[in-house]
Coordinates of C-alpha atoms in Angstrom, one line a residue:
M25 CA -10.5 -0.7 -32.0
K26 CA -7.4 -1.1 -30.0
T27 CA -7.1 -0.5 -26.2
S28 CA -4.1 -0.8 -24.0
I29 CA -3.7 -0.3 -20.3
I30 CA -0.4 0.5 -18.4
L31 CA 0.1 0.4 -14.7
R32 CA 3.0 2.6 -13.8
N33 CA 5.0 1.7 -10.8
L34 CA 8.0 3.2 -9.0
T35 CA 11.3 1.3 -9.5
I36 CA 12.4 -0.9 -6.7
L37 CA 15.4 1.3 -6.1
G38 CA 13.4 4.5 -6.0
S39 CA 10.9 2.9 -3.6
A40 CA 13.7 1.7 -1.3
L41 CA 15.3 5.1 -1.2
L42 CA 12.0 6.8 -0.5
I43 CA 11.2 4.4 2.3
G44 CA 14.6 4.8 3.8
A45 CA 14.6 8.6 3.8
I46 CA 11.1 8.9 5.2
A47 CA 11.7 6.2 7.9
A48 CA 14.8 8.0 9.0
W49 CA 13.0 11.3 9.2
W50 CA 10.1 9.7 11.0
F51 CA 12.1 8.1 13.8
L52 CA 14.3 11.2 14.4
Q53 CA 11.3 13.4 15.1
P54 CA 10.8 14.2 18.8
D55 CA 7.2 15.2 18.3
R56 CA 4.9 12.9 16.3
K57 CA 1.5 14.5 16.9
S58 CA -1.2 13.6 14.5
D59 CA -1.3 17.0 12.7
T60 CA 2.5 17.1 12.3
M61 CA 2.5 13.5 11.2
R62 CA -0.1 14.1 8.6
R63 CA 1.6 17.1 7.0
A64 CA 5.0 15.4 6.9
L65 CA 3.6 12.1 5.6
I66 CA 1.7 13.7 2.8
S67 CA 4.6 15.9 1.8
E68 CA 6.9 12.9 1.6
I69 CA 4.6 10.4 -0.1
T70 CA 3.7 12.8 -2.9
P71 CA 6.1 11.0 -5.3
M72 CA 4.0 7.9 -4.8
V73 CA 1.4 9.5 -7.1
Q74 CA 3.3 7.7 -9.9
L75 CA 2.7 4.5 -8.0
C76 CA -1.0 5.0 -8.2
T77 CA -1.6 5.9 -11.8
L78 CA -3.3 3.9 -14.5
D79 CA -3.0 4.9 -18.2
V80 CA -5.4 3.9 -20.9
Y81 CA -4.8 4.2 -24.7
E82 CA -7.5 3.6 -27.3
D83 CA -8.2 4.1 -31.0
M84 CA -11.7 5.4 -31.3
P85 CA -14.0 5.9 -34.3
I86 CA -15.6 9.3 -34.5
R87 CA -19.0 9.9 -36.0
G88 CA -20.3 13.5 -35.7
S89 CA -22.4 16.1 -37.3
V90 CA -22.9 19.8 -37.3
G91 CA -26.2 20.8 -39.0
S92 CA -26.3 18.9 -42.3
K93 CA -22.6 18.2 -42.3
H94 CA -21.3 14.8 -41.2
I95 CA -17.8 13.5 -40.4
F96 CA -16.3 10.0 -39.9
A97 CA -12.8 9.9 -38.5
R98 CA -10.5 7.9 -36.3
A99 CA -8.6 9.3 -33.2
S100 CA -6.2 7.9 -30.7
V101 CA -7.2 9.0 -27.2
N102 CA -5.2 8.8 -24.0
G103 CA -6.6 8.7 -20.5
S104 CA -5.2 8.5 -17.0
V105 CA -6.6 7.7 -13.6
S106 CA -4.6 9.2 -10.8
F107 CA -4.9 10.4 -7.2
D108 CA -4.0 13.5 -5.4
L109 CA -2.5 12.0 -2.3
E110 CA -2.6 15.4 -0.5
Q111 CA -6.3 14.9 -0.4
M112 CA -6.1 11.6 1.6
E113 CA -7.9 11.7 5.0
I114 CA -5.5 10.4 7.7
S115 CA -6.3 9.9 11.3
E116 CA -4.2 8.2 14.1
H117 CA -5.6 6.1 16.9
G118 CA -2.9 4.6 19.1
D119 CA -0.5 2.6 16.9
T120 CA -2.8 2.5 13.9
L121 CA -3.2 5.0 11.0
F122 CA -6.5 5.1 9.2
V123 CA -6.2 6.4 5.6
T124 CA -9.1 7.1 3.2
L125 CA -8.3 7.0 -0.5
P126 CA -9.4 10.3 -2.1
A127 CA -11.5 10.8 -5.3
E128 CA -9.8 9.8 -8.5
I129 CA -8.7 12.3 -11.1
V130 CA -9.5 11.2 -14.7
N131 CA -7.7 13.1 -17.4
I132 CA -8.5 12.6 -21.1
Y133 CA -6.4 14.0 -23.9
E134 CA -5.9 13.5 -27.6
S135 CA -2.8 11.7 -28.6
T136 CA -0.1 13.8 -30.2
D137 CA 1.5 10.8 -32.0
P138 CA 1.8 11.0 -35.8
N139 CA -1.4 10.0 -37.6
S140 CA -3.3 9.9 -34.3
Y141 CA -6.2 11.7 -35.9
K142 CA -7.4 10.9 -39.4
V143 CA -10.5 12.1 -41.2
I144 CA -11.9 9.2 -43.3
D145 CA -14.9 10.9 -44.9
T146 CA -17.0 14.1 -44.7
W147 CA -20.3 14.8 -46.5
N148 CA -23.3 17.2 -46.5
D149 CA -26.9 16.2 -46.7
D150 CA -27.6 19.4 -48.7
F151 CA -26.9 18.8 -52.4
L152 CA -24.9 22.0 -52.8
G153 CA -23.6 22.1 -49.2
T154 CA -19.9 21.8 -48.3
G155 CA -18.5 18.9 -46.3
I156 CA -15.7 21.0 -44.9
F157 CA -15.6 21.3 -41.1
T158 CA -14.0 24.3 -39.4
T159 CA -11.4 23.8 -36.7
A160 CA -13.9 24.9 -34.0
E161 CA -16.5 22.4 -35.3
E162 CA -14.0 19.5 -35.3
N163 CA -12.9 20.5 -31.8
A164 CA -16.5 20.4 -30.5
I165 CA -16.9 16.9 -31.9
K166 CA -13.6 15.8 -30.4
A167 CA -14.7 17.1 -27.0
K168 CA -17.7 14.8 -27.2
V169 CA -15.4 11.9 -28.0
R170 CA -13.3 12.7 -24.9
D171 CA -16.5 12.8 -22.8
N172 CA -17.5 9.4 -24.2
F173 CA -14.1 8.0 -23.5
R174 CA -14.3 9.2 -19.9
R175 CA -17.5 7.3 -19.5
R176 CA -15.9 4.2 -21.0
I177 CA -13.1 4.3 -18.5
Y178 CA -15.7 4.1 -15.7
A179 CA -18.0 1.6 -17.5
R180 CA -15.2 -0.8 -18.3
G181 CA -13.9 -1.0 -14.7
Y182 CA -10.6 0.8 -15.3
V183 CA -11.3 3.2 -12.4
R184 CA -12.2 0.3 -10.1
Q185 CA -9.0 -1.3 -11.1
A186 CA -7.0 1.8 -10.5
R187 CA -8.5 2.4 -7.0
A188 CA -7.9 -1.3 -6.0
Q189 CA -4.3 -1.0 -7.2
A190 CA -3.9 2.3 -5.2
V191 CA -5.2 0.7 -2.1
S192 CA -2.9 -2.3 -2.6
N193 CA 0.2 -0.1 -3.2
L194 CA -0.5 2.2 -0.3
S195 CA -1.2 -0.8 2.0
A196 CA 2.2 -2.2 1.1
M197 CA 4.2 1.1 1.3
L198 CA 2.7 3.1 4.3
P199 CA 3.5 0.6 7.1
G200 CA 7.2 0.8 6.1
L201 CA 7.1 4.6 6.0
T202 CA 5.5 5.1 9.3
G203 CA 6.3 2.0 11.4
K204 CA 2.6 1.7 12.3
T205 CA -0.3 -0.5 11.4
V206 CA -2.1 1.1 8.5
V207 CA -5.7 0.6 7.5
I208 CA -6.6 1.8 4.0
S209 CA -10.3 2.4 3.2
D210 CA -11.9 3.1 -0.1
P211 CA -15.5 4.5 0.3
T212 CA -16.1 4.6 -3.5
P213 CA -14.4 1.6 -5.1
N214 CA -16.3 2.1 -8.4
G215 CA -15.2 5.8 -8.5
T216 CA -17.1 9.0 -7.9
S217 CA -18.6 9.4 -11.4
P218 CA -22.3 8.8 -12.2
T219 CA -23.0 5.1 -12.6
S220 CA -25.2 5.3 -15.7
F221 CA -23.4 5.3 -19.1
P222 CA -24.8 5.5 -22.6
K223 CA -24.4 2.4 -24.8

């Protein structure tokens, strides 16, 4: 079973341009009230979503059954952990901004690469039964595989890693964007999913 993890980051040039543009806008504004600041800041840092995304790719065995029919297959599954920065809670106290990282968004989808899904064997416990699965039956089994993969992403600490990276990235970027001291808090460092996972 093969697993790969990719942390996507903005390029240095893109980050520099983003910081410069927002810093210029920030210091040219006559009114920097908290509400106005929050709307403008969120609007301008939306491109940083790319900065706070972790991708996971894994080849997974599939074992499933429908009634007396059984299937054994292999599928490549992709997952991503990202954050909707528009959901960040931001408050301002003096020269300090307090930012709370929002809940993570975990998306799971089947790879579309060639040979990403391969049926290895099918059989039926009934002597005269067919081992052929309908598309709907295979899709139902694949849905369970995606659910299991989602649990693995939490169980293996990928969500914790993504949240820690997001806090680190935002802590590095936001002071330059706002000219203020920024305190980033993460109330759920392990993620917001249930903490019990099947073996």
